[in-house]
PDB file of C-alpha atoms in Angstrom:
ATOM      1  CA  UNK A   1     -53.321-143.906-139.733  1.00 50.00           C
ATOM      2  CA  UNK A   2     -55.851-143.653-136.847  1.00 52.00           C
ATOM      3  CA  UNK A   3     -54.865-141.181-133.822  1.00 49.00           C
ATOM      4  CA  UNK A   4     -55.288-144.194-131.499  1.00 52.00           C
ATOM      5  CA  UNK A   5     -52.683-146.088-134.259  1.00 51.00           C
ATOM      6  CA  UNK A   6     -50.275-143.823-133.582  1.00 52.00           C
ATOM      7  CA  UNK A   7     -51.004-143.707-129.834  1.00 50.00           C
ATOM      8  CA  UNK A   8     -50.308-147.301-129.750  1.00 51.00           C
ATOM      9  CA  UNK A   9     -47.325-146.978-131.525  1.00 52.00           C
ATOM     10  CA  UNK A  10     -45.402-144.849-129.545  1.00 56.00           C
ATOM     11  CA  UNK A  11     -47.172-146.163-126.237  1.00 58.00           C
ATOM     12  CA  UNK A  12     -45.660-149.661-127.592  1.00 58.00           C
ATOM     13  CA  UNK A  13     -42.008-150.376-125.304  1.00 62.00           C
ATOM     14  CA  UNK A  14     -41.468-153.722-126.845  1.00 62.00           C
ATOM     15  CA  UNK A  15     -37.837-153.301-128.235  1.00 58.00           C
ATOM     16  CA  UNK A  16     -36.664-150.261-126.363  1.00 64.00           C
ATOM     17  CA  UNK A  17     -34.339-152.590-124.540  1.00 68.00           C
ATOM     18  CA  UNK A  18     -32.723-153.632-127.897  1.00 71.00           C
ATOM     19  CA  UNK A  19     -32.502-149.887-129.560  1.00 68.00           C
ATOM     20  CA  UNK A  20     -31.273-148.092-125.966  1.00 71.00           C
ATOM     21  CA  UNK A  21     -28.089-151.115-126.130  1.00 71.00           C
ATOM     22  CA  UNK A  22     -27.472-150.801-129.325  1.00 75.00           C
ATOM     23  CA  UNK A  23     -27.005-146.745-129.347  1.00 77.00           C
ATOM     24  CA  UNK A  24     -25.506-146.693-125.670  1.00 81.00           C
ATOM     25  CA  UNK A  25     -23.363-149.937-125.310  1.00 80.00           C
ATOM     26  CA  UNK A  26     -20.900-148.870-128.046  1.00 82.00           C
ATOM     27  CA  UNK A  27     -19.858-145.362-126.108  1.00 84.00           C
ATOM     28  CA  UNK A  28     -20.018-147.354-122.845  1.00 85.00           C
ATOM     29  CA  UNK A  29     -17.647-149.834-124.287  1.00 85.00           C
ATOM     30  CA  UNK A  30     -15.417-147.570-126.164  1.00 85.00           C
ATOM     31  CA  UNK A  31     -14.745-145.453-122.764  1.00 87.00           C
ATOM     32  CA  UNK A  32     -14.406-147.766-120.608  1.00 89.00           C
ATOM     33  CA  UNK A  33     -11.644-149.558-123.420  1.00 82.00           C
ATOM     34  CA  UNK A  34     -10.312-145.839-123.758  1.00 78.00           C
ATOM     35  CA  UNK A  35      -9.965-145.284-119.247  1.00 84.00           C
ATOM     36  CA  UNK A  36      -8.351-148.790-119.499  1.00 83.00           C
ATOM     37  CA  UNK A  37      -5.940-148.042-121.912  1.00 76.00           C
ATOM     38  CA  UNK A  38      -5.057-144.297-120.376  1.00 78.00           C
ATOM     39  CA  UNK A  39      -5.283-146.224-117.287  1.00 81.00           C
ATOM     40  CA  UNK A  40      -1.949-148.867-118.541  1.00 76.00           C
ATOM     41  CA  UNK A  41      -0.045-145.214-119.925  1.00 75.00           C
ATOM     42  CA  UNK A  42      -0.359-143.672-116.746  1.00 79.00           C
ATOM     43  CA  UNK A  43       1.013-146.727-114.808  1.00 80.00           C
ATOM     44  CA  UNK A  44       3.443-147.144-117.295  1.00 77.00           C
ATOM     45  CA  UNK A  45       4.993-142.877-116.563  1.00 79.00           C
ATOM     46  CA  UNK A  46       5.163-143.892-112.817  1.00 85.00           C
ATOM     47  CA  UNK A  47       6.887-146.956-113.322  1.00 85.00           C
ATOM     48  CA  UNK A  48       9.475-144.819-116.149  1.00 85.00           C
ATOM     49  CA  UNK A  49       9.570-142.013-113.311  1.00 90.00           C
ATOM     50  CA  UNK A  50       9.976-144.653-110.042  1.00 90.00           C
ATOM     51  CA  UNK A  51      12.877-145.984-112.190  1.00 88.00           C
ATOM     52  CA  UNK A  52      14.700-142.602-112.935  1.00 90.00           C
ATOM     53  CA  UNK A  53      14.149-141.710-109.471  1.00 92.00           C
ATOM     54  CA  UNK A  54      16.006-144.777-108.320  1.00 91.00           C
ATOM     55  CA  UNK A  55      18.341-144.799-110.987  1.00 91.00           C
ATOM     56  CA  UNK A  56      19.183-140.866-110.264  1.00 92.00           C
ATOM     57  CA  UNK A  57      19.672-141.292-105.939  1.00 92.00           C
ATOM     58  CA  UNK A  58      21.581-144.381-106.526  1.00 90.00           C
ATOM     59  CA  UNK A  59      23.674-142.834-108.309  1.00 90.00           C
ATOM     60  CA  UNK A  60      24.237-139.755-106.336  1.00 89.00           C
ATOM     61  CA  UNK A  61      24.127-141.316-102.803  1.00 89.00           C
ATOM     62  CA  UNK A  62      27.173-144.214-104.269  1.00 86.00           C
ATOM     63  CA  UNK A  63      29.389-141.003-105.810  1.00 85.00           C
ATOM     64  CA  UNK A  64      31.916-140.662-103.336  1.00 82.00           C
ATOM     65  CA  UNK A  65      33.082-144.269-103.586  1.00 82.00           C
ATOM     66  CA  UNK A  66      32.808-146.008-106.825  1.00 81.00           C
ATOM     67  CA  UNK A  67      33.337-149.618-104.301  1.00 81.00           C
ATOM     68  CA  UNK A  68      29.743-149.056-103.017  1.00 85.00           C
ATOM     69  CA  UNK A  69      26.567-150.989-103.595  1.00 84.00           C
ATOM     70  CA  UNK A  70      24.103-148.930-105.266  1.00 80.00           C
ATOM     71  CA  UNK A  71      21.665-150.285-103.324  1.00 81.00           C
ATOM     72  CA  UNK A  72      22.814-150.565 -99.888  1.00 81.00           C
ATOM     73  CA  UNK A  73      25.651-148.630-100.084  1.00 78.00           C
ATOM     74  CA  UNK A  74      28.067-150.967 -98.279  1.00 81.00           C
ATOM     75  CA  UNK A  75      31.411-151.717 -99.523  1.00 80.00           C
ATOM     76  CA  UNK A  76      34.581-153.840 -98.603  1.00 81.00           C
ATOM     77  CA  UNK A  77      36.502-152.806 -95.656  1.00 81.00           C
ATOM     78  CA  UNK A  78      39.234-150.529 -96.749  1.00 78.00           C
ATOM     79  CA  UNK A  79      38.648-150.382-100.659  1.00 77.00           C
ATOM     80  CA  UNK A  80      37.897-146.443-101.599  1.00 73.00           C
ATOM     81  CA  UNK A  81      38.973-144.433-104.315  1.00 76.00           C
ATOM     82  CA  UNK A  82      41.918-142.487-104.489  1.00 69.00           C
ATOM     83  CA  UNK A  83      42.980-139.838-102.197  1.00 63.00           C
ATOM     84  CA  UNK A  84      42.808-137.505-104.438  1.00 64.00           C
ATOM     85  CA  UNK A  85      40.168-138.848-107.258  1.00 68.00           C
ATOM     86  CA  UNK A  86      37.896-135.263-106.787  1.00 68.00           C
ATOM     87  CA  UNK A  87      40.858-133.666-108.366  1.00 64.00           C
ATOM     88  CA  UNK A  88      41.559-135.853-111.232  1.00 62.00           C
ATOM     89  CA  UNK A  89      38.585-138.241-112.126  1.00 61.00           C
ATOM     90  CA  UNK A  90      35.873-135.731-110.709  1.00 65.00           C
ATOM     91  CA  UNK A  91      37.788-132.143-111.599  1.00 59.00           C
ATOM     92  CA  UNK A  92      36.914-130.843-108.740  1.00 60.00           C
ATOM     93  CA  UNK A  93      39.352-128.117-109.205  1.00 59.00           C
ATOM     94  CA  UNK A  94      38.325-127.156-112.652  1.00 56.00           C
ATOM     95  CA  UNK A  95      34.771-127.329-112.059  1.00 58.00           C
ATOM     96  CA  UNK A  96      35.195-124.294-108.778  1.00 58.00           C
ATOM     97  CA  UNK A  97      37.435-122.131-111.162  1.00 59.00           C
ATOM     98  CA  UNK A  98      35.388-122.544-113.672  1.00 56.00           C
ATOM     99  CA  UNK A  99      38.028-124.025-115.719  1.00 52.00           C
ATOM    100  CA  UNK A 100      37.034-126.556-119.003  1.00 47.00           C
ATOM    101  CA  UNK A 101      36.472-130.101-117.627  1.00 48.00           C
ATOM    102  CA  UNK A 102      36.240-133.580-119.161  1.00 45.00           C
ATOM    103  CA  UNK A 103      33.789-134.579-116.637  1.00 45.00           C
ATOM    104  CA  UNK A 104      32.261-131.249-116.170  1.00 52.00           C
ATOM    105  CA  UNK A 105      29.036-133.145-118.532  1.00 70.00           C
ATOM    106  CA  UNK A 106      29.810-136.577-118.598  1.00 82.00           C
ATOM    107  CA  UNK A 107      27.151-138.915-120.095  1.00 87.00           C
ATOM    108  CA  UNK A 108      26.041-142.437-120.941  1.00 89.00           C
ATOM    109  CA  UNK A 109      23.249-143.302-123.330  1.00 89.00           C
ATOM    110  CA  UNK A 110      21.077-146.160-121.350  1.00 89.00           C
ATOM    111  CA  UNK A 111      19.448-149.142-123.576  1.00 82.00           C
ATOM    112  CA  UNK A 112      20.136-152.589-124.129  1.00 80.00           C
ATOM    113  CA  UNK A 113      23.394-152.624-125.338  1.00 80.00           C
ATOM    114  CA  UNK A 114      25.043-151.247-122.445  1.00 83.00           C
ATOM    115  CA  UNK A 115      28.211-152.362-120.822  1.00 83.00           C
ATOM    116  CA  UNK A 116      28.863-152.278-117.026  1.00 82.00           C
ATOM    117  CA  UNK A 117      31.123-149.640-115.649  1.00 80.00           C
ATOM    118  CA  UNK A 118      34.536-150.222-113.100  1.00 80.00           C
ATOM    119  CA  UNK A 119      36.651-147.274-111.983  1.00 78.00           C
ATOM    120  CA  UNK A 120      36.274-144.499-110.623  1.00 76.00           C
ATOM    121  CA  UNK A 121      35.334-141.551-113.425  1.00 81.00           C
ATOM    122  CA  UNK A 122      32.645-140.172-113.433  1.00 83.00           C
ATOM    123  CA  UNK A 123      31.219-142.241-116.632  1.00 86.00           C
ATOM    124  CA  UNK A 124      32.004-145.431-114.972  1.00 87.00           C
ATOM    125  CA  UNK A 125      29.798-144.538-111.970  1.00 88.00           C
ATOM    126  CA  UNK A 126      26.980-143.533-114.570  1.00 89.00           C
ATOM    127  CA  UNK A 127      27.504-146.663-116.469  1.00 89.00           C
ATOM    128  CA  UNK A 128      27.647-148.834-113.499  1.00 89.00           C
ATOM    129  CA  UNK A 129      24.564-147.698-111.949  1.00 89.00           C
ATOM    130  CA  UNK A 130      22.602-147.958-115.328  1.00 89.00           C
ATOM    131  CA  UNK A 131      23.919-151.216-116.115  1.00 89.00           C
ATOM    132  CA  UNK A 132      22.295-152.707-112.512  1.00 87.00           C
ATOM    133  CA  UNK A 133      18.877-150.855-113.403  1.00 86.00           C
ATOM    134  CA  UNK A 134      18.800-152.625-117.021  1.00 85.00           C
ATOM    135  CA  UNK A 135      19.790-155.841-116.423  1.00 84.00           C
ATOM    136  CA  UNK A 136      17.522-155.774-113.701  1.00 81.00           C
ATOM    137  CA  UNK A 137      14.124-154.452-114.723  1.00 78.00           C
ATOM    138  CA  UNK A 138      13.267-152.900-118.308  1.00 76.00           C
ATOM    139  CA  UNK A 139      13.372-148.871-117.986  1.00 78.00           C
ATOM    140  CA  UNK A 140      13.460-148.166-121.657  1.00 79.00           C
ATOM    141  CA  UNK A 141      15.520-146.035-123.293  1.00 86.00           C
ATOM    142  CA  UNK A 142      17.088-142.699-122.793  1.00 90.00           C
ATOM    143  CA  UNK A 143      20.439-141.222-121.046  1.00 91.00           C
ATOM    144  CA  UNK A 144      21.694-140.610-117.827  1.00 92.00           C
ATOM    145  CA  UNK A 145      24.620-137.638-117.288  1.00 91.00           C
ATOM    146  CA  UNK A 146      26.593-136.313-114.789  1.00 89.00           C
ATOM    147  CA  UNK A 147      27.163-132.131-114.575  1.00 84.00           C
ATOM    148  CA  UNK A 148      29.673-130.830-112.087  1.00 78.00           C
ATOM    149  CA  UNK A 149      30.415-126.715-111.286  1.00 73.00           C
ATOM    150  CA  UNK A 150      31.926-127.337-108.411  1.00 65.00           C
ATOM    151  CA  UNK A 151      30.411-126.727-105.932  1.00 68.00           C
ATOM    152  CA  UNK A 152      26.957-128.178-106.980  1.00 78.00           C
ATOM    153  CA  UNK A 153      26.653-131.425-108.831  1.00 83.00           C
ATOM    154  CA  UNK A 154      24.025-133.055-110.435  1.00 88.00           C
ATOM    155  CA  UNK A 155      22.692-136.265-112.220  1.00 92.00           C
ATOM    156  CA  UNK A 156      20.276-135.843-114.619  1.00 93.00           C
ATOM    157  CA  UNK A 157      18.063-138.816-115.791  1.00 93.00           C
ATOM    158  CA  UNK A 158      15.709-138.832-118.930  1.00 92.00           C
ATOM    159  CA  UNK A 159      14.076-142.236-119.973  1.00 90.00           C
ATOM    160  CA  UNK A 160      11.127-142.862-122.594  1.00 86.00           C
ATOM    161  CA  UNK A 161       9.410-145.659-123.457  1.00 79.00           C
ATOM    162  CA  UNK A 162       8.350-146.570-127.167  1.00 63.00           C
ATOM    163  CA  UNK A 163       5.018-148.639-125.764  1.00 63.00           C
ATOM    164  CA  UNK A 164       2.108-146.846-126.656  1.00 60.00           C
ATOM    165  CA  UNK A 165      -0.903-148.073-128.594  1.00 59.00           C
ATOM    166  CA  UNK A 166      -2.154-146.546-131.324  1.00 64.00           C
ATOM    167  CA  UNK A 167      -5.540-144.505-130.217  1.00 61.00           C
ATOM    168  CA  UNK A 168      -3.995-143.022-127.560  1.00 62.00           C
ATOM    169  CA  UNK A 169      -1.155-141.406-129.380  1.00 61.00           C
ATOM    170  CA  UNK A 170      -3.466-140.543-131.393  1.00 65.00           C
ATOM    171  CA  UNK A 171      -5.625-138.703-128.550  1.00 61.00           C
ATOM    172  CA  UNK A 172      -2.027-137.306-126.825  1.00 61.00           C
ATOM    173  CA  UNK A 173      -0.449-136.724-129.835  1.00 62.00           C
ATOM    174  CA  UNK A 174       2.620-138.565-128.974  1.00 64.00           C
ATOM    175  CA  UNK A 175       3.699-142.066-129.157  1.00 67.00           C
ATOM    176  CA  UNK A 176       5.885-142.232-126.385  1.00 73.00           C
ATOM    177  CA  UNK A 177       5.645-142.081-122.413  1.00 76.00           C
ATOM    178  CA  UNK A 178       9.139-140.187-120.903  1.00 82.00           C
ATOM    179  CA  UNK A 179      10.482-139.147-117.384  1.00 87.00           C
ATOM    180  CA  UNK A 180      13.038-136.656-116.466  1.00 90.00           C
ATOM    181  CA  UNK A 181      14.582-136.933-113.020  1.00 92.00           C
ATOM    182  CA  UNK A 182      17.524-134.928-111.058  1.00 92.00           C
ATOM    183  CA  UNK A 183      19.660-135.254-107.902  1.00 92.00           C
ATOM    184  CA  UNK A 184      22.078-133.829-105.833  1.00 89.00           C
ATOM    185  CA  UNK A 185      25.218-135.217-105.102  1.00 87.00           C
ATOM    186  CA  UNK A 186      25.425-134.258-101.460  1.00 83.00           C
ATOM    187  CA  UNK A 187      28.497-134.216 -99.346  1.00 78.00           C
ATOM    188  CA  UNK A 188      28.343-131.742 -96.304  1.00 76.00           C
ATOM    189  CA  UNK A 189      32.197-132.534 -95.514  1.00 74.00           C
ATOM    190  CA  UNK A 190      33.321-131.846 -98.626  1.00 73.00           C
ATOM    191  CA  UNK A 191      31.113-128.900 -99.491  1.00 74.00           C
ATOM    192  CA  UNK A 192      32.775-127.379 -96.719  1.00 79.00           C
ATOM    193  CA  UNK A 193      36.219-127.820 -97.916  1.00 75.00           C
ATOM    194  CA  UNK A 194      35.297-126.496-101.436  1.00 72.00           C
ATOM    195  CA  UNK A 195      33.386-123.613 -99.792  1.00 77.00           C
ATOM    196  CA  UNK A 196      36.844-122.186 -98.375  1.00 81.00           C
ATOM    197  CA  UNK A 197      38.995-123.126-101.168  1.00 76.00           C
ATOM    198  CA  UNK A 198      36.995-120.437-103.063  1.00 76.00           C
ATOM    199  CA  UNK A 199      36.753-118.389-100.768  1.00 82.00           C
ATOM    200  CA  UNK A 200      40.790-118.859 -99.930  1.00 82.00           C
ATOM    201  CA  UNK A 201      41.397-118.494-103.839  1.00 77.00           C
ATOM    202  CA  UNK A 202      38.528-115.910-104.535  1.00 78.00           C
ATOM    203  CA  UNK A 203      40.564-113.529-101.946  1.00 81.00           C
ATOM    204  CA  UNK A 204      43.900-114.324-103.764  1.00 80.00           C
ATOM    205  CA  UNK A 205      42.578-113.101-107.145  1.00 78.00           C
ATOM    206  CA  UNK A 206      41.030-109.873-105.678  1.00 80.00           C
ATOM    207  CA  UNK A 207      44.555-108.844-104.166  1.00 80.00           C
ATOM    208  CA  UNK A 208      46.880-110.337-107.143  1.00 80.00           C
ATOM    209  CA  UNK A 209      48.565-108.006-109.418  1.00 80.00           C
ATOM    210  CA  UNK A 210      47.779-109.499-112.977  1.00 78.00           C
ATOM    211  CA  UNK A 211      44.356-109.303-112.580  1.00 78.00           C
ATOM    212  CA  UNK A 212      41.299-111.775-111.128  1.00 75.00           C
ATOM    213  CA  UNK A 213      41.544-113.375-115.042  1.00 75.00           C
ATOM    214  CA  UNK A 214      45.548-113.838-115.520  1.00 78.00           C
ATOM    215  CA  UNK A 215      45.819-115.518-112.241  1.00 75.00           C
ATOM    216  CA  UNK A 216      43.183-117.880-113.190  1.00 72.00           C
ATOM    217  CA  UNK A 217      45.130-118.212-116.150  1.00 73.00           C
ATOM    218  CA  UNK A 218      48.049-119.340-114.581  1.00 76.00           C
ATOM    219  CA  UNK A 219      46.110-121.996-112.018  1.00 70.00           C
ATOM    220  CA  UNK A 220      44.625-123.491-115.274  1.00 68.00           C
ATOM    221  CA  UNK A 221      48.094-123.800-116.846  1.00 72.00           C
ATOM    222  CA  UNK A 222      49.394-125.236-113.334  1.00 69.00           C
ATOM    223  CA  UNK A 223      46.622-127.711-113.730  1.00 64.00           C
ATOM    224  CA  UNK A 224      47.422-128.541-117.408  1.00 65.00           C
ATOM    225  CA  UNK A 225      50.572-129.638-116.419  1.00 68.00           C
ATOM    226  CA  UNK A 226      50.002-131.782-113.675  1.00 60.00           C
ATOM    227  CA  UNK A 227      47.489-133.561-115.913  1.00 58.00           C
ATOM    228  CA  UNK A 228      44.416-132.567-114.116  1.00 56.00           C
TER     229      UNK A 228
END
């Protein structure tokens, strides 16, 4: 072949159009498939976290009255809980002497089957609350618990979602978008009043003369038999 043959050749752009989409299209393609797909999973985390979020200040802003809406808060003229439903259904005593409580980790697994909660433990208030969010919108699977030391107390949300295709689990290595939420049950009156109940009690102990541990003891065994 002549020089000017092969001048020609590669001076020739007839089909350059052809060869440049048939290397370059596919990667185009497969990216832009690959942002839109990445694109749905990250959507898909907010809306898991938006929903713990709600699900998790619902919850803790509705504690002190198991009557309210969980959305508004409102509730019927003159319906509360007991007077005294921190000391039984929420252990509030147990939970500041550090004393072993039913409700001290109370939980409730969240998915399909669940059943709507009505009283005033602390499960029912989990239950109720996650029974609204799932009949209402779909939030997956996952649990939502309640953990009380007395004077701090906290609901904990964790939800996943099985919806994930295929390549991307592959590229994350995981199937399975999740969110993990907290919040503070916050009561400034009552934080008070459990702030100088241990400090009333914590100067009893130093001063009594069994010991900080025996008298302890003795206000679990007091408690045991009231049926708190």
């Amino acid at each position: 072949m002549s020089g000017s043959t092969r001048a020609g050749c590669w001076g020739n752009s007839s089909g350059s159009i052809t060869l440049e989409a048939s290397m370059v299209f596919p990667w185009v393609f497969m990216m832009t498939f690959l942002l839109l797909l990445f694109s749905l999973f990250i959507s898909q985390g907010a809306f898991l976290y938006y929903s713990s979020s709600i699900m998790a200040e619902r919850t803790a802003f509705s504690w002190s009255n198991s009557a309210k809406e969980t959305s508004t808060g409102a509730y019927p003229s003159g319906q509360y809980d007991g007077l005294y439903w921190r000391f039984t259904d929420d252990s509030l005593v147990q939970g500041l002497f550090g004393l072993v409580s039913d409700n001290k980790d109370s939980s409730v697994v969240i998915g399909p089957g669940i059943t709507e909660g009505r009283g005033s433990k602390a499960e029912d208030k989990l239950r109720k609350v996650a029974f609204e969010m799932v009949t209402s919108r779909k939030v997956g699977k996952g649990q939502i618990s309640y953990f009380n030391v007395g004077v701090k107390r906290n609901i904990n949300v964790d939800l996943t979602s099985g919806w994930l295709v295929k390549p991307l689990g592959w590229l994350r290595g995981q199937d399975t978008a999740s969110a993990s939420v907290s919040a503070l049950v916050v009561e400034p009156t009552e934080f008070l009043r459990s702030f100088d109940l241990v400090r009333y009690y914590a100067a009893k102990m130093k001063v009594a003369k069994e010991g900080p541990t025996e008298y302890r003891n003795k206000i679990g065994d007091v408690l045991k038999k009231r049926g708190l």
